[in-house]
mmCIF file of C-alpha atoms in Angstrom:
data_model
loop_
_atom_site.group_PDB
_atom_site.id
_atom_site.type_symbol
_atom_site.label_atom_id
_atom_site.label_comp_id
_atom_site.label_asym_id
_atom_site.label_seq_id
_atom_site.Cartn_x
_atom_site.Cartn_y
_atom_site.Cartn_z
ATOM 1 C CA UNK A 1 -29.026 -44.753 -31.942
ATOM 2 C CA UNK A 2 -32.201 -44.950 -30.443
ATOM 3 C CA UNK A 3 -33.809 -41.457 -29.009
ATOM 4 C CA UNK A 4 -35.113 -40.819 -24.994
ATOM 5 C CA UNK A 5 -38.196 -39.607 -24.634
ATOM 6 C CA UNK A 6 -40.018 -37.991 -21.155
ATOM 7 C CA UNK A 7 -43.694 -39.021 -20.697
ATOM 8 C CA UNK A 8 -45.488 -36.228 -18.643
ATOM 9 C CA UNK A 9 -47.359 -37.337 -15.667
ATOM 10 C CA UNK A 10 -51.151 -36.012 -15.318
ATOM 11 C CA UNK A 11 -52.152 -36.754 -12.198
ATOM 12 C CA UNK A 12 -55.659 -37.238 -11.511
ATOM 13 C CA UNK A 13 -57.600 -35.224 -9.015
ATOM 14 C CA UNK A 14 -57.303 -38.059 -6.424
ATOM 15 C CA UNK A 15 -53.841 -38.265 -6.722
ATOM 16 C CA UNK A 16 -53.285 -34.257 -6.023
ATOM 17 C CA UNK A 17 -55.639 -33.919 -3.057
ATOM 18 C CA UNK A 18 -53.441 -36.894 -1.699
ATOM 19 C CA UNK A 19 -50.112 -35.115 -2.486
ATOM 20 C CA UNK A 20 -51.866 -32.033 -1.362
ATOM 21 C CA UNK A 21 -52.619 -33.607 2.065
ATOM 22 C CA UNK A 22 -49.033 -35.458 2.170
ATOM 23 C CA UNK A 23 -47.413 -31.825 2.194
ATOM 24 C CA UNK A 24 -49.527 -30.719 4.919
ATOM 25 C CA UNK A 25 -49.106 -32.903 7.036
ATOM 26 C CA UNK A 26 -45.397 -32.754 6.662
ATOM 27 C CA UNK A 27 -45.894 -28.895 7.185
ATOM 28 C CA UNK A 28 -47.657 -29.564 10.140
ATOM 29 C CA UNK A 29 -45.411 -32.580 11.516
ATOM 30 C CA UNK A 30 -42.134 -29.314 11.205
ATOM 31 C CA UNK A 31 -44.714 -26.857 12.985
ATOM 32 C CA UNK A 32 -45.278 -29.667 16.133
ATOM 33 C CA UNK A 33 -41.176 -30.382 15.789
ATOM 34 C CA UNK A 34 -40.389 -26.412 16.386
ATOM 35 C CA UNK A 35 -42.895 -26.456 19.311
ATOM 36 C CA UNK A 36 -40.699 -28.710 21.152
ATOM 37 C CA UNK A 37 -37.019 -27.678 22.340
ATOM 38 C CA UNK A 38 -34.772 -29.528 24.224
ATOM 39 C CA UNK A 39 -32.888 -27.867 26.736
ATOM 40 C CA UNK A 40 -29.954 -28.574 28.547
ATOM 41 C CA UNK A 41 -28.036 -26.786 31.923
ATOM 42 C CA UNK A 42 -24.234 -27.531 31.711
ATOM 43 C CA UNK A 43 -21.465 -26.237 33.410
ATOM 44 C CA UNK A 44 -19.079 -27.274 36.104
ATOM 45 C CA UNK A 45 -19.795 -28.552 39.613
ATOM 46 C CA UNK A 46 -20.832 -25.488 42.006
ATOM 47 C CA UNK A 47 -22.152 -23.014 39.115
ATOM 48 C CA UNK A 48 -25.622 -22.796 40.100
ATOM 49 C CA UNK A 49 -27.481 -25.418 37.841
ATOM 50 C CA UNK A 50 -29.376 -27.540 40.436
ATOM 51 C CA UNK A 51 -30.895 -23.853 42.012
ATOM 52 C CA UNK A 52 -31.930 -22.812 38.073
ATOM 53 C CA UNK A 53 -33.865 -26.368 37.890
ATOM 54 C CA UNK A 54 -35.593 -25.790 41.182
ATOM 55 C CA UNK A 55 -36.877 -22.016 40.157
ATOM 56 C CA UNK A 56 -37.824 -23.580 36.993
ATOM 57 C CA UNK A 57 -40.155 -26.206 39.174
ATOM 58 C CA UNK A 58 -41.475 -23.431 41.089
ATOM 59 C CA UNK A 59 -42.111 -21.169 37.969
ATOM 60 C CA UNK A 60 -43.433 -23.641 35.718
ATOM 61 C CA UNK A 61 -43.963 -26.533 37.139
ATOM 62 C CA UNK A 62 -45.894 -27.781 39.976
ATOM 63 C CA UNK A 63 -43.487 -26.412 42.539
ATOM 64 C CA UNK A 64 -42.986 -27.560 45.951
ATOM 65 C CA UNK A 65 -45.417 -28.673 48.468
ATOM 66 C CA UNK A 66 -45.134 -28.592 52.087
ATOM 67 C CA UNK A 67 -44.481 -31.986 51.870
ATOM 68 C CA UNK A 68 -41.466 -31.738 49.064
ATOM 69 C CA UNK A 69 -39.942 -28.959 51.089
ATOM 70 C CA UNK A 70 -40.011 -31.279 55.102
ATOM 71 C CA UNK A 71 -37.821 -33.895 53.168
ATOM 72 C CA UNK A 72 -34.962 -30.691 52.430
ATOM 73 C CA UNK A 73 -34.716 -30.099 56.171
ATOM 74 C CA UNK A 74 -32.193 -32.782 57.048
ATOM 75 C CA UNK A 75 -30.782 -31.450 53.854
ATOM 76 C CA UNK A 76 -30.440 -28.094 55.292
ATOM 77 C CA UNK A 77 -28.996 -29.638 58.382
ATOM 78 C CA UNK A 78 -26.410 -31.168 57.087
ATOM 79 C CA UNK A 79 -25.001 -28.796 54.985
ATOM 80 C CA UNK A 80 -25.237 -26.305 57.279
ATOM 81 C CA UNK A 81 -23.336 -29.282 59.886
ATOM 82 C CA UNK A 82 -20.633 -29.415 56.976
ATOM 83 C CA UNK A 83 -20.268 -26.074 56.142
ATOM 84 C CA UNK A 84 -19.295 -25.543 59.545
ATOM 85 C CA UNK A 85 -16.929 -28.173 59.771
ATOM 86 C CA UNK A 86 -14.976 -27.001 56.469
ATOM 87 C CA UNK A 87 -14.742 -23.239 58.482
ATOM 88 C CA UNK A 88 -12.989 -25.048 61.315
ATOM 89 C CA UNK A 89 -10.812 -27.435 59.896
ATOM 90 C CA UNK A 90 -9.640 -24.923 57.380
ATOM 91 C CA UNK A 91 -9.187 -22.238 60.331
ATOM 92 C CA UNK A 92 -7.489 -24.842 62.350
ATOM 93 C CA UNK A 93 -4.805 -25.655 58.865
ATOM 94 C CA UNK A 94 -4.302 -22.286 57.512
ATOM 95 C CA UNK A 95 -3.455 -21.326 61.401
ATOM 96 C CA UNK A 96 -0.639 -23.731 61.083
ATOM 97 C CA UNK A 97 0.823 -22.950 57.739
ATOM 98 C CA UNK A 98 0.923 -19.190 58.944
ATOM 99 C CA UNK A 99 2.882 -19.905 62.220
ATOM 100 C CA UNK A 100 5.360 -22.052 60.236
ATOM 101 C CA UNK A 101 5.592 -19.486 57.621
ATOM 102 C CA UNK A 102 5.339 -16.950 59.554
ATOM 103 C CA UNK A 103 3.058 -15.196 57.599
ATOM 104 C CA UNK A 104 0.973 -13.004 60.093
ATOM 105 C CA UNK A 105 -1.915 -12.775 58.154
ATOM 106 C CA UNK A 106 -2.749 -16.655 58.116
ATOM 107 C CA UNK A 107 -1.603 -16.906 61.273
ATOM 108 C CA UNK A 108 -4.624 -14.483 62.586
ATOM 109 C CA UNK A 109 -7.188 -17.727 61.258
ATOM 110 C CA UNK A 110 -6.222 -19.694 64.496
ATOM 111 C CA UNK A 111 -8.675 -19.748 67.068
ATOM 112 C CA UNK A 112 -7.443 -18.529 70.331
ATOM 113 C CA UNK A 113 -10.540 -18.226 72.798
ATOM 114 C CA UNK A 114 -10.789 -21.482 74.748
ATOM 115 C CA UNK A 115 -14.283 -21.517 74.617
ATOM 116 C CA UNK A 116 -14.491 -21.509 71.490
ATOM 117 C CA UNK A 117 -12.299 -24.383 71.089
ATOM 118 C CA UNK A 118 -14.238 -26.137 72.750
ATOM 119 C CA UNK A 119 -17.055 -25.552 70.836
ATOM 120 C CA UNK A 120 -15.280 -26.652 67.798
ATOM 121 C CA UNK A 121 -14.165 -29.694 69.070
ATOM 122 C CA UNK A 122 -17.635 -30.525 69.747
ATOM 123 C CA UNK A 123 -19.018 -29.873 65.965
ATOM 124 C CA UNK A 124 -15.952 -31.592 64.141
ATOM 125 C CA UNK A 125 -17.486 -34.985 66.206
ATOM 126 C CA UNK A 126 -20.919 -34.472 64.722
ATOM 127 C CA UNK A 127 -21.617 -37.001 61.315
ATOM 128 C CA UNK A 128 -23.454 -34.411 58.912
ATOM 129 C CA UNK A 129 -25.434 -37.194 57.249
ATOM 130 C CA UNK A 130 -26.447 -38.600 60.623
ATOM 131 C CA UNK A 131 -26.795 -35.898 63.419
ATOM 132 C CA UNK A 132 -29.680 -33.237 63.109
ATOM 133 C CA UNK A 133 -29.288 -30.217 64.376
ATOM 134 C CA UNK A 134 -30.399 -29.144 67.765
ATOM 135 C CA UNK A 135 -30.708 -26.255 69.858
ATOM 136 C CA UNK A 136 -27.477 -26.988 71.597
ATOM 137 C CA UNK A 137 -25.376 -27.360 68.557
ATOM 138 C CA UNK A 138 -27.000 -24.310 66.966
ATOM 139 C CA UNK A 139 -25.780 -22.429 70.126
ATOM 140 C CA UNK A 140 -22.087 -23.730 70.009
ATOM 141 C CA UNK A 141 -22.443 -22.876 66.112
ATOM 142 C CA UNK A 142 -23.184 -19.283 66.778
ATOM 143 C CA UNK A 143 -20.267 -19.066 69.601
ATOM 144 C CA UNK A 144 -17.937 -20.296 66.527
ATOM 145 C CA UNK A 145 -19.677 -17.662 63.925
ATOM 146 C CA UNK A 146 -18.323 -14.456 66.021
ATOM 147 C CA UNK A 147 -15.075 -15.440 67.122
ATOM 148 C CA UNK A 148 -12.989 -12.973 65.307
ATOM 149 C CA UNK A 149 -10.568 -15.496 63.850
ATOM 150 C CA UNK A 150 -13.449 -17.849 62.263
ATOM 151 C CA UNK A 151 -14.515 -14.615 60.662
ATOM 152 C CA UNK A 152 -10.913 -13.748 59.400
ATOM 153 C CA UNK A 153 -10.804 -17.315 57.721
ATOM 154 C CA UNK A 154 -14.017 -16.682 56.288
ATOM 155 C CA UNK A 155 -14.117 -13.244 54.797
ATOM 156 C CA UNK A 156 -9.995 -13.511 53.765
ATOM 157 C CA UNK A 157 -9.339 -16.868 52.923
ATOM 158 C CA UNK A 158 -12.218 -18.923 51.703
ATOM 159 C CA UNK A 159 -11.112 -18.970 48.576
ATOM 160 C CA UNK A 160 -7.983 -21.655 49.813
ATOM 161 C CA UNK A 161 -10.846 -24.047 50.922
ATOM 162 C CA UNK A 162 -14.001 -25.693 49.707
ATOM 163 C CA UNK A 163 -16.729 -23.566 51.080
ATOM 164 C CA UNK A 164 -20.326 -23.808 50.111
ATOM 165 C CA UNK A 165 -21.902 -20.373 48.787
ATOM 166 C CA UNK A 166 -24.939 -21.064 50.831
ATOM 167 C CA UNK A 167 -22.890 -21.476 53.872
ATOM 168 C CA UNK A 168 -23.526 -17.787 55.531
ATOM 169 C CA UNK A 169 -26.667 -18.270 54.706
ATOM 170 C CA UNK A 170 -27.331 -20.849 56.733
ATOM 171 C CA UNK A 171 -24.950 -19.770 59.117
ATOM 172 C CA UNK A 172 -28.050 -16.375 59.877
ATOM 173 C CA UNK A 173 -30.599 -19.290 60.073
ATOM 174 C CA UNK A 174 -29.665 -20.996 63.503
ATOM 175 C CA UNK A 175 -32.017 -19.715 65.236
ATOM 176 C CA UNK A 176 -34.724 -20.894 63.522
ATOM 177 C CA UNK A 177 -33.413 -24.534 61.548
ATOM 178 C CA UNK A 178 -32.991 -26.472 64.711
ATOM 179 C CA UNK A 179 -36.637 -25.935 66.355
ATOM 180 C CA UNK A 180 -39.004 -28.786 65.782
ATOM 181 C CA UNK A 181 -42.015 -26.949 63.934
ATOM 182 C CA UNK A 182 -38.903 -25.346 61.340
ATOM 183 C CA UNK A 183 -40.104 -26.324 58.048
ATOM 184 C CA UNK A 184 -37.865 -24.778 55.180
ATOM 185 C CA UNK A 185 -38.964 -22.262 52.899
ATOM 186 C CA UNK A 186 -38.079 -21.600 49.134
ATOM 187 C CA UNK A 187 -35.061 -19.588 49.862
ATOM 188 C CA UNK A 188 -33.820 -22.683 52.349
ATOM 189 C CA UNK A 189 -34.890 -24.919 49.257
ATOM 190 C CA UNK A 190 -33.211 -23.185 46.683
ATOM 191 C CA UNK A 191 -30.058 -22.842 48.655
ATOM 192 C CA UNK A 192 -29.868 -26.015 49.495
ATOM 193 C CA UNK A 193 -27.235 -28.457 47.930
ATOM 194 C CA UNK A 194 -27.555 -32.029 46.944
ATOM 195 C CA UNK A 195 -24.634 -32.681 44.346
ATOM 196 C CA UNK A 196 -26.638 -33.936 41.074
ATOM 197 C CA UNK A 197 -25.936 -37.559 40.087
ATOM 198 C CA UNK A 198 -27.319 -39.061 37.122
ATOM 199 C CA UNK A 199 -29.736 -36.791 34.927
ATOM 200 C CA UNK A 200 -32.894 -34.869 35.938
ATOM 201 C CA UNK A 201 -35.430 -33.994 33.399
ATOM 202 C CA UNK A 202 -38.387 -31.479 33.486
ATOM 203 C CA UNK A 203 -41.283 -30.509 31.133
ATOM 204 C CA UNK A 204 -43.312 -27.459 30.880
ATOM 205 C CA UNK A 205 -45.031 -25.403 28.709
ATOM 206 C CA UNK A 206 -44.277 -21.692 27.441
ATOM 207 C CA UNK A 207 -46.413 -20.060 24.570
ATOM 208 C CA UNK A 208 -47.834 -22.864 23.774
ATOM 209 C CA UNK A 209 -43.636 -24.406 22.740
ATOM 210 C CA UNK A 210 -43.159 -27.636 24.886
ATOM 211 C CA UNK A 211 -39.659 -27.581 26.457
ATOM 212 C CA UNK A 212 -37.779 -30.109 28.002
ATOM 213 C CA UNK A 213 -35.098 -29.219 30.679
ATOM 214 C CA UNK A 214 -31.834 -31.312 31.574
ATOM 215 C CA UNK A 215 -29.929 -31.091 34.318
ATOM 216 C CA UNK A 216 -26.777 -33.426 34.868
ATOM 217 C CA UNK A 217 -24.114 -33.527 37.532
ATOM 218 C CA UNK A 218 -21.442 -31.012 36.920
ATOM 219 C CA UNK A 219 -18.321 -32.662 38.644
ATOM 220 C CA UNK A 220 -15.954 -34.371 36.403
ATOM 221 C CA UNK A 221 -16.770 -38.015 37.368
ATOM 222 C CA UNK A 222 -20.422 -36.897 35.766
ATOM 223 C CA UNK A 223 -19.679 -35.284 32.428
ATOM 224 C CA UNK A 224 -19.344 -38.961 30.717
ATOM 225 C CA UNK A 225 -23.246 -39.111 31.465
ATOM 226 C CA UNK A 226 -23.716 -36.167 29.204
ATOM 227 C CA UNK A 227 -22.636 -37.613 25.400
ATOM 228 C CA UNK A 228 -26.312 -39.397 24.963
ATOM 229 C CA UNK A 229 -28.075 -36.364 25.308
ATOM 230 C CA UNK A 230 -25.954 -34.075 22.584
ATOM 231 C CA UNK A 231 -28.572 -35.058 19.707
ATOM 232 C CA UNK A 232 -31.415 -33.323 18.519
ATOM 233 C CA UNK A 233 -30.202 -29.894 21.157
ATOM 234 C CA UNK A 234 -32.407 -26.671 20.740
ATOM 235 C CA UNK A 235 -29.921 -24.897 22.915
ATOM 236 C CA UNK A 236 -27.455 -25.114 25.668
ATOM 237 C CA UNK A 237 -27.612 -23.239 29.171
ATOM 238 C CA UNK A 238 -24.088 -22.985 30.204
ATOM 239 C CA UNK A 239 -23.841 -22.357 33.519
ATOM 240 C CA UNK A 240 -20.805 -20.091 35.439
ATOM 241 C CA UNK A 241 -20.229 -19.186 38.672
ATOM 242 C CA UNK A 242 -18.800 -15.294 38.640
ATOM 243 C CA UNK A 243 -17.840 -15.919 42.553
ATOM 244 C CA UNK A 244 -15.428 -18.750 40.960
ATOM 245 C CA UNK A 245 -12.992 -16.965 40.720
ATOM 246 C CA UNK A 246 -10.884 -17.285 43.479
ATOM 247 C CA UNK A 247 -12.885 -21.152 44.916
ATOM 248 C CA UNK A 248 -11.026 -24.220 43.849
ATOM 249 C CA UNK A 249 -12.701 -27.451 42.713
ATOM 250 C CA UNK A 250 -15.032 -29.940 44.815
ATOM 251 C CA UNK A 251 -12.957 -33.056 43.105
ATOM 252 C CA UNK A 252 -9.629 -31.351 42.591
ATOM 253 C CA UNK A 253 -7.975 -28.693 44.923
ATOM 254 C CA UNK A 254 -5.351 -27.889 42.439
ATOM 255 C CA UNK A 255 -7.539 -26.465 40.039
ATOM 256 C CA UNK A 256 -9.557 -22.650 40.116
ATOM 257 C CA UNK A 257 -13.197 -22.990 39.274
ATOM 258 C CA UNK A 258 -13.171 -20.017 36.667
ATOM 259 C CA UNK A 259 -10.175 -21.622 34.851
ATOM 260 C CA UNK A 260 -12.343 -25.117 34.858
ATOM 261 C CA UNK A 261 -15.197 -23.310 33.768
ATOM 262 C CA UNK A 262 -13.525 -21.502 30.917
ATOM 263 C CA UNK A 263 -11.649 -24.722 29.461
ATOM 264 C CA UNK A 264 -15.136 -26.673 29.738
ATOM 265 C CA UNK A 265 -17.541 -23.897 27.950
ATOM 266 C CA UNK A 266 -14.635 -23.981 25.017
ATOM 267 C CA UNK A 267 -15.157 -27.871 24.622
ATOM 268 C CA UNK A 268 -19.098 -27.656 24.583
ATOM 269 C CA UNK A 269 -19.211 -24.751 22.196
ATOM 270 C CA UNK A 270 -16.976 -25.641 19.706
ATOM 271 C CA UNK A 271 -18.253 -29.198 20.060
ATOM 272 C CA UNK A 272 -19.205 -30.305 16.584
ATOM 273 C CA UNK A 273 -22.900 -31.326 17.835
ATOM 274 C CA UNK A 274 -23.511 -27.881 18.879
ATOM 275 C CA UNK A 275 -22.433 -26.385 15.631
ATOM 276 C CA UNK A 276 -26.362 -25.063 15.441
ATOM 277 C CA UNK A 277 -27.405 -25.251 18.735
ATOM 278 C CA UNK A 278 -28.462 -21.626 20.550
ATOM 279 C CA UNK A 279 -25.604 -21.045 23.307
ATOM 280 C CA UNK A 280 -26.976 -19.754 26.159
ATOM 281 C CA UNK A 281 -24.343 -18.344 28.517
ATOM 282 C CA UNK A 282 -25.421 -17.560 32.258
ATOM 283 C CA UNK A 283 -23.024 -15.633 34.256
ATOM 284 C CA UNK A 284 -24.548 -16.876 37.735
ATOM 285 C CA UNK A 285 -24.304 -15.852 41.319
ATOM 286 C CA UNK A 286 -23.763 -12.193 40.341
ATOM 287 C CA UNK A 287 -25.008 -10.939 44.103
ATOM 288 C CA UNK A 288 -21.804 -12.828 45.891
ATOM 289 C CA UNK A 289 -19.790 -12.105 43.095
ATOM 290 C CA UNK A 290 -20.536 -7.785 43.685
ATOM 291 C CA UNK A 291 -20.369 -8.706 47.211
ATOM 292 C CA UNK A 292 -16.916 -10.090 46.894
ATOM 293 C CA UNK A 293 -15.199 -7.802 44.178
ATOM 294 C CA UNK A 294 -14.021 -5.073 46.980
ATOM 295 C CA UNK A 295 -12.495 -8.010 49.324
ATOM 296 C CA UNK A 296 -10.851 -10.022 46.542
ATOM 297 C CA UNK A 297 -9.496 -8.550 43.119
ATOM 298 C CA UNK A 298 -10.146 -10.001 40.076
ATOM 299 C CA UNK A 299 -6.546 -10.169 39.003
ATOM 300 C CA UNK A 300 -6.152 -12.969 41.631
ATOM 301 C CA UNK A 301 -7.530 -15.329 38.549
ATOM 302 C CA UNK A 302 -7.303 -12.707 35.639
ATOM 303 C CA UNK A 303 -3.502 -11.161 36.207
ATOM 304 C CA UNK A 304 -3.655 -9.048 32.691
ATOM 305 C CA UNK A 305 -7.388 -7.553 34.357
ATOM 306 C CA UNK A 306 -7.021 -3.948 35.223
ATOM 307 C CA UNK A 307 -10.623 -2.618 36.093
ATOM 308 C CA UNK A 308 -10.475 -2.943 40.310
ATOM 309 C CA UNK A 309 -13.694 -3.850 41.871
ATOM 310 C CA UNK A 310 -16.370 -1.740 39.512
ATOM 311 C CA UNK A 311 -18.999 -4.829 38.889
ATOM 312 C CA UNK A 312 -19.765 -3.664 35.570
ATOM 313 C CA UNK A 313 -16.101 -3.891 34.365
ATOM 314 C CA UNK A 314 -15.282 -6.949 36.109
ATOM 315 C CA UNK A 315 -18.463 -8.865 34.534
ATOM 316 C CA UNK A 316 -17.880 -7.511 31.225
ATOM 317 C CA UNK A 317 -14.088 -8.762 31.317
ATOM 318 C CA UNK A 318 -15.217 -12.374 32.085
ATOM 319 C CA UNK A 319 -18.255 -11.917 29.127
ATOM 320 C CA UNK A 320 -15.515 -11.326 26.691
ATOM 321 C CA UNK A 321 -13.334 -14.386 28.098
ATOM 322 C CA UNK A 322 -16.137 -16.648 27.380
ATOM 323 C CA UNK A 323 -17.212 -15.349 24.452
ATOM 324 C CA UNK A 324 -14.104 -15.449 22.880
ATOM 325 C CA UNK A 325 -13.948 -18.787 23.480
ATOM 326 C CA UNK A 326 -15.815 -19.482 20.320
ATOM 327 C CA UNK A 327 -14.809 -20.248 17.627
ATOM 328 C CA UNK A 328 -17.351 -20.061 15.302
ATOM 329 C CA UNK A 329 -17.962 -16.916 13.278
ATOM 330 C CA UNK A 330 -21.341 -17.715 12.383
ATOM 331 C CA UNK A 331 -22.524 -18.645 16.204
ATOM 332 C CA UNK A 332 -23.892 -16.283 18.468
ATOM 333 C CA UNK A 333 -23.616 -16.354 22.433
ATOM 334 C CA UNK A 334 -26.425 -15.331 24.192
ATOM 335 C CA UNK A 335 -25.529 -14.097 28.010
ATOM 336 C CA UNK A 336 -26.744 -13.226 31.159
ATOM 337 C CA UNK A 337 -25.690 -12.201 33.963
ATOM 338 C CA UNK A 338 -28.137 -13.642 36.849
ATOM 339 C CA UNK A 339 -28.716 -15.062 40.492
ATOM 340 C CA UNK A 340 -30.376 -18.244 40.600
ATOM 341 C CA UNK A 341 -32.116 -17.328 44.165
ATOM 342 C CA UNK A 342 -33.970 -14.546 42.983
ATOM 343 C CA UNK A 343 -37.136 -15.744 41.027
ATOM 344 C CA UNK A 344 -37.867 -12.336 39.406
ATOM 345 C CA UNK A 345 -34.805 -12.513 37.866
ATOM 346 C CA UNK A 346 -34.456 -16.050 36.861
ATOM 347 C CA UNK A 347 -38.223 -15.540 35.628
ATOM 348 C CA UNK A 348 -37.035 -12.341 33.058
ATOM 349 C CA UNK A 349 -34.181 -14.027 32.313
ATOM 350 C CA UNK A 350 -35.573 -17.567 31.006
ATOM 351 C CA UNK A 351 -38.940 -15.491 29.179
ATOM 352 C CA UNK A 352 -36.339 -13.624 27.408
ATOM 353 C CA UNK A 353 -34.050 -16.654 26.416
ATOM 354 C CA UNK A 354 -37.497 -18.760 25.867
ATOM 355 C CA UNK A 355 -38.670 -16.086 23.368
ATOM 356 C CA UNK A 356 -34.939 -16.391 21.518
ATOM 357 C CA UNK A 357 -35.548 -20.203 21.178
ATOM 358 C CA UNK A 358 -38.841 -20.172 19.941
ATOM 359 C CA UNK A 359 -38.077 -17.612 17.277
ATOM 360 C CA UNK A 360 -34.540 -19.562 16.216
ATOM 361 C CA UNK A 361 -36.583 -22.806 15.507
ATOM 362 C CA UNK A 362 -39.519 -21.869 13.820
ATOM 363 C CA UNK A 363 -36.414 -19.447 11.778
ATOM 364 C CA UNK A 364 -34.804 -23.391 11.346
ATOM 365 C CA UNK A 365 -38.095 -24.770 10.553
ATOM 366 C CA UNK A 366 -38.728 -22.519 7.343
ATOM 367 C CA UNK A 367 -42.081 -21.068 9.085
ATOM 368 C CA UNK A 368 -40.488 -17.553 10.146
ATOM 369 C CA UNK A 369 -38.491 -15.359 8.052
ATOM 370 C CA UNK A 370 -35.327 -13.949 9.165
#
C-alpha cells in the first residue's frame, strides 16, 4: 500500500512579485468593472422615458444646440397638429354615443357653435407629418381651444381617448410656434414626442463611475428589442406614468395604462436576470397626476382605494401596488416620485439614485463594506 506524500512549494522571489502583481491587477481590473454601470429606462409606452433621456443629455451630456433644437420644430408642429385632431374627433364620437345613450353628460362634448365647426373641419384636413403650422391654423386652433364643449371633452373625458400629456401645453404655445423666427426651447424639447424605435444609448460620467444609459421603445411591438440587453445590468429605471391611471394604451384601447404598467414592472422584477440588479422605480409625471386627482378619482382604476384626491395618499397607494409586486424578499425597490420636465428635480433625483449605484457595486465588488 504505497503512502501519498505533499511536496511544499517555495516559491522564489520572482515568482511572488509576479503573483503579487497578478492579484493587483485583478484588484484593479474589479475596481475599473464597479466604475462602470449599465443603466437601463423601461416601462410602458407614454411613461416618460424619452423626456428622462433628454434631461439626462442636457445634464450630463453635451445638451442641445440651437441647431439640435430647429430640427424639433416640425416635431412640435405636428404633435401639436395631432393633438388637436384627437380633441376633435373624440369630441365629435363621444357627442354621438351620448345622444344615442342619452347620457347628458357625453352629450355636452358635441360642438354646437358653427364657427367652430368650421374650424374643425378645416384642421381634421391638415396631414400632421406634412403641413406646418401657420398663423392661420394657429388662429382656427385657438377658436377650437375655448369652445366650451372642446373643453368639456378635454377636462372630463380624456381619459376615453388617446391624448398626448403635452397636448395643453402646446395648445398655450400658438401664439408663438407658428411664427417664422420660433425656435423651440428646452421645455418645447422636452415635451416633445417622437415614439422611441430601436435603442438609444448615452454615456456620461458621475464621480468619476462611467454610466451607460438605455432607452428602448416602450410600446409592445418594442419590448422584443429589450432581451439582448438584460446581461451584465447595474440597475433598472422603471418608468410609470401616475396620470395613467385613467389613459388607455397607444397600441391597444382596451387596456388602462396603470394596469399595463403594473403587469409589466412584475415581469421585469421578478425576471430571473434581475435577481441582483438595483430596481429603480420612478413614479413619473407627478405635476399632471396632482393636477388631475380632484377631477378624476383614483378608484376609477383602483376600486378597493379609499383616500379621495390627497396626493400624498394617492401616490403612496400606487408605491405599495408596485412594490408589492416583488417578489423577492431579499430585493429592495428604490422609488421616486418625479416630473421628467423639471431639471432640478430630475437632477436630485438621478444624484441620489447615482450615489445608490455606485455604493451597491463597489458593496458587489468586495471594495466597500456593508
Amino acid at each position: 500500500m504505497g503512502v501519498c506524500t505533499s511536496e511544499i512549494v517555495h516559491l522564489t522571489p520572482e515568482q511572488k512579485a509576479h503573483d503579487k502583481k497578478l492579484d493587483e491587477k485583478l484588484k484593479e481590473d474589479n475596481r475599473k468593472e464597479s466604475l462602470v454601470h449599465k443603466l437601463l429606462l423601461l416601462g410602458a409606452g407614454e411613461s416618460g422615458k424619452s423626456t428622462l433621456y433628454k434631461q439626462m443629455t442636457t445634464i450630463y451630456g453635451n445638451g442641445f444646440s440651437e441647431e439640435d433644437k430647429k430640427k424639433f420644430r416640425p416635431i412640435v408642429h405636428s404633435n401639436t397638429i395631432s393633438a388637436m385632431q384627437h380633441l376633435c374627433r373624440a369630441s365629435g364620437q363621444l357627442g354621438k354615443q351620448g345622444k344615442m345613450t342619452g347620457d347628458k353628460d357625453l352629450e355636452s362634448c358635441s360642438v354646437m357653435d358653427k364657427k367652430v365647426i368650421q374650424c374643425i373641419k378645416s384642421i381634421l384636413e391638415l396631414r400632421p407629418l406634412d403641413d406646418p403650422l401657420t398663423e392661420e391654423i394657429c388662429g382656427k386652433m385657438k377658436i377650437i381651444w375655448k369652445d366650451p364643449n372642446i373643453l368639456h371633452t378635454f377636462k372630463y373625458h380624456r381619459g376615453k381617448f388617446s391624448l398626448a400629456d403635452s397636448a395643453e401645453y402646446f395648445f398655450g404655445r400658438l401664439d408663438e410656434t407658428w411664427k417664422p423666427e420660433y425656435i423651440p426651447d428646452l421645455q418645447d424639447v422636452f415635451r416633445a414626442r417622437v415614439r422611441t424605435t430601436g435603442i438609444l444609448e448615452q454615456r456620461y460620467l458621475h464621480n468619476d463611475s462611467q454610466f451607460n444609459l438605455f432607452d428602448v421603445g416602450g410600446q409592445r411591438n418594442e419590448r422584443k428589442k429589450w432581451i439582448h440587453l438584460f446581461e451584465n445590468v447595474t440597475a433598472v429605471i422603471f418608468v410609470v406614468s401616475l396620470s395613467g391611471y385613467d389613459q388607455l394604451l397607444y397600441e391597444d384601447k382596451q387596456v388602462n395604462r396603470m394596469d399595463e404598467s403594473l403587469r409589466l414592472f412584475d415581469e421585469i422584477c421578478n425576471l430571473r436576470w434581475f435577481q441582483r440588479t438595483n430596481m429603480i422605480l420612478f413614479l413619473n409625471k407627478k405635476d399632471l397626476f396632482e393636477e388631475k386627482l380632484p377631477q378624476v378619482p383614483l378608484s376609477l382604476c383602483f376600486p378597493e382605494y379609499k383616500g379621495g384626491d390627497d396626493f400624498d395618499s394617492a401616490t403612496k397607494y400606487i408605491r405599495e401596488q408596485f412594490e408589492a409586486k416583488n417578489r423577492n424578499p431579499r430585493k429592495q425597490i428604490y422609488t421616486h416620485v418625479t416630473n421628467a420636465t423639471d431639471t432640478n428635480n430630475v437632477l436630485v433625483v438621478f444624484n441620489t439614485c447615482q450615489d445608490i449605484i455606485i455604493r451597491k457595486s463597489l458593496e458587489q465588488a468586495g471594495l466597500l463594506m456593508n
